[in-house]
PDB file of C-alpha atoms and ligand atoms in Angstrom:
ATOM      1  CA  MET A   1     -36.354   5.439 -28.214  1.00 44.00           C
ATOM      2  CA  LEU A   2     -37.575   5.916 -24.699  1.00 47.00           C
ATOM      3  CA  LEU A   3     -36.043   2.606 -23.661  1.00 49.00           C
ATOM      4  CA  ARG A   4     -32.771   3.543 -25.253  1.00 52.00           C
ATOM      5  CA  LEU A   5     -32.717   6.884 -23.467  1.00 49.00           C
ATOM      6  CA  SER A   6     -33.521   5.250 -20.139  1.00 52.00           C
ATOM      7  CA  ALA A   7     -30.678   2.801 -20.603  1.00 51.00           C
ATOM      8  CA  THR A   8     -28.289   5.674 -21.257  1.00 50.00           C
ATOM      9  CA  LEU A   9     -29.536   7.585 -18.242  1.00 50.00           C
ATOM     10  CA  TRP A  10     -29.256   4.494 -16.098  1.00 49.00           C
ATOM     11  CA  LEU A  11     -25.641   4.091 -17.148  1.00 49.00           C
ATOM     12  CA  LEU A  12     -24.907   7.731 -16.427  1.00 48.00           C
ATOM     13  CA  VAL A  13     -26.410   7.463 -12.977  1.00 46.00           C
ATOM     14  CA  ALA A  14     -25.017   4.016 -12.202  1.00 44.00           C
ATOM     15  CA  SER A  15     -21.419   4.488 -13.270  1.00 47.00           C
ATOM     16  CA  PRO A  16     -20.249   6.800 -10.494  1.00 46.00           C
ATOM     17  CA  ALA A  17     -21.861   4.583  -7.872  1.00 47.00           C
ATOM     18  CA  LEU A  18     -20.190   1.547  -9.384  1.00 53.00           C
ATOM     19  CA  ALA A  19     -16.828   3.273  -9.290  1.00 53.00           C
ATOM     20  CA  ALA A  20     -17.337   4.364  -5.698  1.00 58.00           C
ATOM     21  CA  ASP A  21     -18.104   0.752  -4.784  1.00 86.00           C
ATOM     22  CA  ARG A  22     -14.821  -0.504  -6.196  1.00 95.00           C
ATOM     23  CA  THR A  23     -11.842   1.405  -4.899  1.00 97.00           C
ATOM     24  CA  VAL A  24      -8.202   0.451  -5.293  1.00 98.00           C
ATOM     25  CA  TYR A  25      -5.632   1.789  -2.832  1.00 98.00           C
ATOM     26  CA  LEU A  26      -2.174   1.779  -4.428  1.00 98.00           C
ATOM     27  CA  THR A  27       0.526   1.263  -1.803  1.00 98.00           C
ATOM     28  CA  PHE A  28       4.302   1.091  -2.336  1.00 98.00           C
ATOM     29  CA  ASP A  29       6.612  -0.232   0.368  1.00 98.00           C
ATOM     30  CA  ASP A  30      10.285   0.064   1.362  1.00 98.00           C
ATOM     31  CA  GLY A  31      11.260   3.286  -0.423  1.00 98.00           C
ATOM     32  CA  PRO A  32      12.917   5.480  -1.112  1.00 98.00           C
ATOM     33  CA  LEU A  33      14.813   3.061  -3.367  1.00 97.00           C
ATOM     34  CA  ALA A  34      15.628   2.645  -7.036  1.00 95.00           C
ATOM     35  CA  GLY A  35      12.162   2.738  -8.580  1.00 97.00           C
ATOM     36  CA  THR A  36      10.717   5.482  -6.366  1.00 98.00           C
ATOM     37  CA  ALA A  37      11.401   8.278  -8.867  1.00 98.00           C
ATOM     38  CA  ASN A  38       9.602   6.309 -11.599  1.00 98.00           C
ATOM     39  CA  ILE A  39       6.611   5.771  -9.299  1.00 98.00           C
ATOM     40  CA  LEU A  40       6.370   9.498  -8.572  1.00 98.00           C
ATOM     41  CA  ASP A  41       6.673  10.337 -12.286  1.00 98.00           C
ATOM     42  CA  VAL A  42       3.767   8.029 -13.126  1.00 98.00           C
ATOM     43  CA  LEU A  43       1.583   9.199 -10.226  1.00 98.00           C
ATOM     44  CA  GLN A  44       2.164  12.790 -11.287  1.00 98.00           C
ATOM     45  CA  ALA A  45       1.300  12.048 -14.917  1.00 98.00           C
ATOM     46  CA  GLU A  46      -1.779   9.970 -14.079  1.00 98.00           C
ATOM     47  CA  GLN A  47      -2.972  12.159 -11.186  1.00 98.00           C
ATOM     48  CA  VAL A  48      -4.081   9.296  -8.961  1.00 98.00           C
ATOM     49  CA  PRO A  49      -3.674   9.038  -5.170  1.00 98.00           C
ATOM     50  CA  ALA A  50      -1.237   6.557  -3.651  1.00 98.00           C
ATOM     51  CA  THR A  51       0.571   5.830  -0.409  1.00 98.00           C
ATOM     52  CA  LEU A  52       4.321   5.317  -0.105  1.00 98.00           C
ATOM     53  CA  PHE A  53       5.167   3.467   3.117  1.00 98.00           C
ATOM     54  CA  MET A  54       8.778   4.553   3.561  1.00 98.00           C
ATOM     55  CA  VAL A  55      11.674   3.172   5.576  1.00 98.00           C
ATOM     56  CA  GLY A  56      13.463   5.791   7.700  1.00 98.00           C
ATOM     57  CA  MET A  57      16.879   4.227   7.168  1.00 98.00           C
ATOM     58  CA  HIS A  58      16.447   4.410   3.400  1.00 98.00           C
ATOM     59  CA  ALA A  59      15.139   7.973   3.602  1.00 98.00           C
ATOM     60  CA  GLU A  60      18.314   9.253   5.270  1.00 97.00           C
ATOM     61  CA  ALA A  61      20.761   7.054   3.317  1.00 97.00           C
ATOM     62  CA  ASN A  62      21.852   9.741   0.841  1.00 98.00           C
ATOM     63  CA  ALA A  63      20.943  13.081  -0.734  1.00 98.00           C
ATOM     64  CA  VAL A  64      19.079  11.473  -3.634  1.00 98.00           C
ATOM     65  CA  ASN A  65      16.780   9.606  -1.257  1.00 98.00           C
ATOM     66  CA  ARG A  66      16.230  12.676   0.919  1.00 98.00           C
ATOM     67  CA  ALA A  67      15.197  14.585  -2.201  1.00 98.00           C
ATOM     68  CA  LEU A  68      12.768  11.799  -3.146  1.00 98.00           C
ATOM     69  CA  VAL A  69      11.050  12.113   0.236  1.00 98.00           C
ATOM     70  CA  GLN A  70      10.725  15.871  -0.248  1.00 98.00           C
ATOM     71  CA  ARG A  71       9.386  15.413  -3.785  1.00 98.00           C
ATOM     72  CA  ALA A  72       6.806  12.877  -2.610  1.00 98.00           C
ATOM     73  CA  LYS A  73       5.754  15.251   0.187  1.00 97.00           C
ATOM     74  CA  SER A  74       5.220  18.063  -2.299  1.00 98.00           C
ATOM     75  CA  MET A  75       2.688  15.987  -4.278  1.00 98.00           C
ATOM     76  CA  PRO A  76      -0.877  16.598  -3.021  1.00 97.00           C
ATOM     77  CA  LEU A  77      -2.151  13.140  -4.022  1.00 97.00           C
ATOM     78  CA  VAL A  78       0.717  11.254  -2.384  1.00 98.00           C
ATOM     79  CA  THR A  79       0.587  10.167   1.247  1.00 98.00           C
ATOM     80  CA  ILE A  80       3.857   9.328   2.987  1.00 98.00           C
ATOM     81  CA  GLY A  81       3.389   6.454   5.405  1.00 98.00           C
ATOM     82  CA  ASN A  82       5.731   5.053   8.048  1.00 98.00           C
ATOM     83  CA  HIS A  83       7.196   1.601   7.374  1.00 98.00           C
ATOM     84  CA  SER A  84       9.583   1.680  10.365  1.00 98.00           C
ATOM     85  CA  TYR A  85      13.126   2.982  10.640  1.00 98.00           C
ATOM     86  CA  SER A  86      15.067  -0.273  10.295  1.00 98.00           C
ATOM     87  CA  HIS A  87      12.583  -2.560   8.504  1.00 98.00           C
ATOM     88  CA  ALA A  88      13.325  -4.880  11.435  1.00 97.00           C
ATOM     89  CA  TYR A  89      16.627  -5.573   9.626  1.00 96.00           C
ATOM     90  CA  ASN A  90      14.402  -8.272   8.055  1.00 93.00           C
ATOM     91  CA  HIS A  91      14.493 -10.331  11.292  1.00 96.00           C
ATOM     92  CA  TYR A  92      10.851 -10.052  12.161  1.00 95.00           C
ATOM     93  CA  ARG A  93      10.481 -12.524  15.011  1.00 93.00           C
ATOM     94  CA  HIS A  94      13.431 -10.973  16.806  1.00 94.00           C
ATOM     95  CA  PHE A  95      12.112  -7.446  16.130  1.00 97.00           C
ATOM     96  CA  TYR A  96       8.634  -8.209  17.466  1.00 96.00           C
ATOM     97  CA  GLY A  97      10.075  -9.781  20.588  1.00 92.00           C
ATOM     98  CA  ASP A  98      10.874  -6.298  21.945  1.00 95.00           C
ATOM     99  CA  THR A  99       7.685  -4.223  22.191  1.00 95.00           C
ATOM    100  CA  GLU A 100       9.346  -0.998  23.316  1.00 96.00           C
ATOM    101  CA  GLY A 101      11.976  -1.438  20.620  1.00 97.00           C
ATOM    102  CA  VAL A 102       9.295  -1.701  17.953  1.00 97.00           C
ATOM    103  CA  VAL A 103       7.657   1.531  19.105  1.00 98.00           C
ATOM    104  CA  ALA A 104      11.004   3.339  19.339  1.00 98.00           C
ATOM    105  CA  ASP A 105      11.874   2.208  15.802  1.00 98.00           C
ATOM    106  CA  MET A 106       8.530   3.449  14.436  1.00 98.00           C
ATOM    107  CA  LEU A 107       8.859   6.794  16.249  1.00 98.00           C
ATOM    108  CA  ARG A 108      12.417   7.227  14.916  1.00 98.00           C
ATOM    109  CA  ALA A 109      11.036   6.866  11.372  1.00 98.00           C
ATOM    110  CA  ASN A 110       8.455   9.579  12.152  1.00 98.00           C
ATOM    111  CA  THR A 111      11.329  11.916  13.015  1.00 98.00           C
ATOM    112  CA  VAL A 112      13.338  11.069   9.893  1.00 98.00           C
ATOM    113  CA  LEU A 113      10.298  11.329   7.598  1.00 98.00           C
ATOM    114  CA  GLY A 114       8.861  14.390   9.376  1.00 97.00           C
ATOM    115  CA  LEU A 115       5.510  12.728  10.133  1.00 97.00           C
ATOM    116  CA  LYS A 116       3.142  13.778  12.896  1.00 93.00           C
ATOM    117  CA  PRO A 117       0.334  11.699  14.488  1.00 89.00           C
ATOM    118  CA  ALA A 118      -1.945  10.240  13.531  1.00 86.00           C
ATOM    119  CA  VAL A 119       0.509   8.554  11.169  1.00 97.00           C
ATOM    120  CA  HIS A 120      -0.544   6.069   8.485  1.00 98.00           C
ATOM    121  CA  ALA A 121       1.801   3.122   8.856  1.00 98.00           C
ATOM    122  CA  ARG A 122       2.533  -0.421   7.815  1.00 98.00           C
ATOM    123  CA  LEU A 123       4.553  -2.687  10.069  1.00 98.00           C
ATOM    124  CA  PRO A 124       7.540  -4.382   8.401  1.00 98.00           C
ATOM    125  CA  GLY A 125       6.805  -7.985   7.433  1.00 97.00           C
ATOM    126  CA  ARG A 126       3.323  -8.043   8.943  1.00 97.00           C
ATOM    127  CA  ASP A 127      -0.109  -7.877   7.293  1.00 97.00           C
ATOM    128  CA  VAL A 128      -1.742  -6.309  10.332  1.00 97.00           C
ATOM    129  CA  PHE A 129      -4.564  -3.771  10.615  1.00 98.00           C
ATOM    130  CA  ARG A 130      -5.165  -1.596  13.671  1.00 97.00           C
ATOM    131  CA  LEU A 131      -7.653   1.140  12.773  1.00 97.00           C
ATOM    132  CA  PRO A 132     -10.303   2.931  14.832  1.00 95.00           C
ATOM    133  CA  SER A 133     -13.028   0.908  13.093  1.00 94.00           C
ATOM    134  CA  MET A 134     -11.345  -2.489  12.921  1.00 95.00           C
ATOM    135  CA  SER A 135      -8.493  -4.746  13.844  1.00 96.00           C
ATOM    136  CA  LYS A 136      -7.059  -7.729  11.966  1.00 95.00           C
ATOM    137  CA  ASP A 137      -4.067  -9.947  12.598  1.00 94.00           C
ATOM    138  CA  ASP A 138      -1.683 -11.494  10.065  1.00 94.00           C
ATOM    139  CA  ASN A 139      -3.268 -14.722   8.802  1.00 91.00           C
ATOM    140  CA  SER A 140       0.117 -16.079   7.763  1.00 93.00           C
ATOM    141  CA  LEU A 141       1.266 -16.196  11.400  1.00 92.00           C
ATOM    142  CA  GLY A 142       0.302 -19.032  13.705  1.00 89.00           C
ATOM    143  CA  LEU A 143      -2.067 -18.143  16.546  1.00 89.00           C
ATOM    144  CA  ALA A 144       0.722 -18.443  19.094  1.00 90.00           C
ATOM    145  CA  GLN A 145       3.024 -16.059  17.233  1.00 91.00           C
ATOM    146  CA  ALA A 146       0.186 -13.608  16.557  1.00 89.00           C
ATOM    147  CA  GLY A 147      -0.670 -13.773  20.264  1.00 90.00           C
ATOM    148  CA  ARG A 148       2.926 -13.037  21.255  1.00 93.00           C
ATOM    149  CA  GLU A 149       3.071 -10.072  18.892  1.00 95.00           C
ATOM    150  CA  ASP A 150      -0.328  -8.630  19.727  1.00 93.00           C
ATOM    151  CA  PRO A 151       1.034  -6.333  22.471  1.00 93.00           C
ATOM    152  CA  ASP A 152       3.465  -4.881  19.904  1.00 95.00           C
ATOM    153  CA  TYR A 153       0.664  -4.032  17.470  1.00 96.00           C
ATOM    154  CA  GLU A 154      -1.491  -2.556  20.224  1.00 96.00           C
ATOM    155  CA  PHE A 155       1.352  -0.466  21.675  1.00 96.00           C
ATOM    156  CA  VAL A 156       2.327   0.860  18.236  1.00 97.00           C
ATOM    157  CA  ALA A 157      -1.299   1.752  17.458  1.00 97.00           C
ATOM    158  CA  ALA A 158      -1.673   3.460  20.835  1.00 97.00           C
ATOM    159  CA  SER A 159       1.467   5.472  20.113  1.00 96.00           C
ATOM    160  CA  GLY A 160      -0.288   7.381  17.320  1.00 97.00           C
ATOM    161  CA  PHE A 161      -0.272   5.013  14.349  1.00 98.00           C
ATOM    162  CA  TRP A 162      -2.996   3.706  12.070  1.00 98.00           C
ATOM    163  CA  LEU A 163      -1.772   0.332  10.832  1.00 98.00           C
ATOM    164  CA  TYR A 164      -2.641  -0.990   7.375  1.00 98.00           C
ATOM    165  CA  GLY A 165      -2.022  -4.428   5.921  1.00 98.00           C
ATOM    166  CA  TRP A 166      -3.124  -5.336   2.399  1.00 98.00           C
ATOM    167  CA  ASP A 167      -5.651  -7.351   0.372  1.00 97.00           C
ATOM    168  CA  HIS A 168      -3.560  -8.353  -2.613  1.00 97.00           C
ATOM    169  CA  GLU A 169       0.056  -8.154  -3.733  1.00 98.00           C
ATOM    170  CA  TRP A 170       1.787  -7.521  -7.022  1.00 98.00           C
ATOM    171  CA  VAL A 171       4.450 -10.048  -6.182  1.00 98.00           C
ATOM    172  CA  HIS A 172       8.151  -9.695  -7.017  1.00 98.00           C
ATOM    173  CA  GLU A 173      11.143 -11.989  -7.321  1.00 98.00           C
ATOM    174  CA  ASP A 174      14.147 -11.606  -4.998  1.00 96.00           C
ATOM    175  CA  SER A 175      15.708  -9.319  -7.600  1.00 96.00           C
ATOM    176  CA  GLY A 176      12.652  -7.050  -7.345  1.00 97.00           C
ATOM    177  CA  LYS A 177      11.352  -8.090 -10.774  1.00 97.00           C
ATOM    178  CA  PRO A 178       7.521  -8.206 -10.888  1.00 98.00           C
ATOM    179  CA  VAL A 179       6.083 -11.721 -11.185  1.00 98.00           C
ATOM    180  CA  GLN A 180       2.589 -11.179 -12.656  1.00 98.00           C
ATOM    181  CA  SER A 181       2.218  -9.407 -16.000  1.00 98.00           C
ATOM    182  CA  VAL A 182       0.033  -6.301 -15.869  1.00 98.00           C
ATOM    183  CA  ASP A 183      -2.746  -8.197 -17.694  1.00 98.00           C
ATOM    184  CA  HIS A 184      -2.578 -11.054 -15.207  1.00 98.00           C
ATOM    185  CA  LEU A 185      -2.639  -8.694 -12.223  1.00 98.00           C
ATOM    186  CA  VAL A 186      -5.643  -6.824 -13.623  1.00 98.00           C
ATOM    187  CA  SER A 187      -7.528 -10.103 -14.143  1.00 97.00           C
ATOM    188  CA  GLU A 188      -6.717 -11.048 -10.532  1.00 97.00           C
ATOM    189  CA  ILE A 189      -8.100  -7.698  -9.372  1.00 97.00           C
ATOM    190  CA  ASP A 190     -11.264  -8.145 -11.476  1.00 96.00           C
ATOM    191  CA  HIS A 191     -11.705 -11.607 -10.003  1.00 95.00           C
ATOM    192  CA  LEU A 192     -11.214 -10.374  -6.443  1.00 95.00           C
ATOM    193  CA  PHE A 193     -13.819  -7.660  -6.863  1.00 95.00           C
ATOM    194  CA  GLY A 194     -16.172 -10.252  -8.309  1.00 91.00           C
ATOM    195  CA  TYR A 195     -15.724 -12.985  -5.746  1.00 87.00           C
ATOM    196  CA  GLY A 196     -13.239 -11.964  -3.081  1.00 77.00           C
ATOM    197  CA  HIS A 197     -13.628 -10.871   0.466  1.00 83.00           C
ATOM    198  CA  PHE A 198     -11.712  -7.761   1.313  1.00 93.00           C
ATOM    199  CA  VAL A 199     -10.816  -6.506   4.755  1.00 93.00           C
ATOM    200  CA  LYS A 200     -13.330  -3.756   3.997  1.00 94.00           C
ATOM    201  CA  PRO A 201     -16.046  -4.411   1.376  1.00 93.00           C
ATOM    202  CA  GLY A 202     -15.363  -2.854  -2.011  1.00 95.00           C
ATOM    203  CA  LYS A 203     -11.902  -1.633  -0.982  1.00 97.00           C
ATOM    204  CA  LEU A 204      -8.767  -3.325  -2.243  1.00 97.00           C
ATOM    205  CA  ILE A 205      -5.400  -2.366  -0.797  1.00 98.00           C
ATOM    206  CA  LEU A 206      -2.785  -3.347  -3.366  1.00 98.00           C
ATOM    207  CA  LEU A 207       0.720  -3.986  -2.019  1.00 98.00           C
ATOM    208  CA  MET A 208       3.675  -3.248  -4.271  1.00 98.00           C
ATOM    209  CA  HIS A 209       7.341  -2.516  -3.607  1.00 98.00           C
ATOM    210  CA  ASP A 210       9.333   0.446  -4.930  1.00 98.00           C
ATOM    211  CA  GLU A 211      12.168  -1.746  -6.213  1.00 98.00           C
ATOM    212  CA  MET A 212       9.782  -3.360  -8.752  1.00 98.00           C
ATOM    213  CA  PHE A 213       9.573  -0.135 -10.711  1.00 98.00           C
ATOM    214  CA  GLN A 214      13.223   0.420 -11.579  1.00 98.00           C
ATOM    215  CA  ASP A 215      14.201   1.002 -15.197  1.00 98.00           C
ATOM    216  CA  ALA A 216      15.700  -2.501 -15.444  1.00 98.00           C
ATOM    217  CA  PHE A 217      12.179  -3.950 -15.104  1.00 98.00           C
ATOM    218  CA  ASP A 218      10.513  -1.343 -17.320  1.00 97.00           C
ATOM    219  CA  GLY A 219       8.836  -0.085 -14.159  1.00 98.00           C
ATOM    220  CA  LYS A 220       7.489   3.186 -15.463  1.00 98.00           C
ATOM    221  CA  ALA A 221       5.656   1.585 -18.398  1.00 98.00           C
ATOM    222  CA  LYS A 222       4.289  -1.242 -16.239  1.00 98.00           C
ATOM    223  CA  LEU A 223       2.880   1.041 -13.552  1.00 98.00           C
ATOM    224  CA  ALA A 224       1.400   3.367 -16.171  1.00 98.00           C
ATOM    225  CA  ALA A 225      -0.201   0.359 -17.886  1.00 98.00           C
ATOM    226  CA  LEU A 226      -1.680  -0.881 -14.616  1.00 98.00           C
ATOM    227  CA  ILE A 227      -3.214   2.492 -13.788  1.00 98.00           C
ATOM    228  CA  ALA A 228      -4.562   2.897 -17.340  1.00 98.00           C
ATOM    229  CA  ALA A 229      -6.181  -0.551 -17.222  1.00 98.00           C
ATOM    230  CA  LEU A 230      -7.796   0.159 -13.846  1.00 98.00           C
ATOM    231  CA  LYS A 231      -9.100   3.520 -15.086  1.00 98.00           C
ATOM    232  CA  LEU A 232     -10.529   1.837 -18.184  1.00 97.00           C
ATOM    233  CA  ARG A 233     -12.454  -0.542 -15.917  1.00 96.00           C
ATOM    234  CA  HIS A 234     -13.792   2.402 -13.894  1.00 96.00           C
ATOM    235  CA  TYR A 235     -12.138   1.528 -10.637  1.00 97.00           C
ATOM    236  CA  ALA A 236     -11.787   4.451  -8.271  1.00 97.00           C
ATOM    237  CA  PHE A 237      -8.417   5.225  -6.675  1.00 98.00           C
ATOM    238  CA  GLY A 238      -8.463   5.968  -2.967  1.00 97.00           C
ATOM    239  CA  ALA A 239      -6.271   8.023  -0.663  1.00 97.00           C
ATOM    240  CA  ILE A 240      -5.447   5.995   2.429  1.00 97.00           C
ATOM    241  CA  ALA A 241      -6.859   8.679   4.760  1.00 96.00           C
ATOM    242  CA  GLY A 242     -10.321   7.834   3.366  1.00 96.00           C
ATOM    243  CA  TYR A 243      -9.977   4.080   3.871  1.00 97.00           C
ATOM    244  CA  ASP A 244     -11.189   3.634   7.426  1.00 93.00           C
TER     245      ASP A 244
HETATM  246 ZN1   ZN B 301       8.603  -3.819   3.688  1.00 95.73          ZN
END
């Protein structure tokens, strides 16, 4: 009886610590787009924190998108991050060849999105971290390219931005359709927490894209299923402001 009670107590005491040691940061890039409204619906229903790294050009494209930005801003658990104004027009090497242009583009998105420093941001096309406590370059770039772009990252960071890359991605096809099933993604996340090395220990930044969550891909149900599965496994959900 005593043993049994101790085991129960141990579980009660250990569970919160376990959860605190395994935090998932949900991040959604490139919105507002088709899919953003579904994301906000699910976040509201599930009451978990998340970060939407938005593109200024998309935010000002039409009234629907402007309303999505306002809705996201009104949600206490949602952080709006800066993902540039132009998304580099998807020509990253050209974009990062012009340091002052990069900074101007990021600052223009601040204006459109109504963000004030220090701004949480993710550079388009680059898995780069520049935070007060740490700095990490994009491993997919060669050393030479990373070296050429380093002044861009430093200048952006010095202009009032905290830059976040990611640890893992829920990948999508060109159409935006998610590649991994929810079950597969959750098993990847379990595996990473068991064996992986994160940028920061015990903290997994999950990269997703708004377009994955449109109705055509059953986005609402898939995101809800992911969050439910992570809750069931006692992962904690982190707001990006608490990451560094
Ligand atoms: Zn992007």
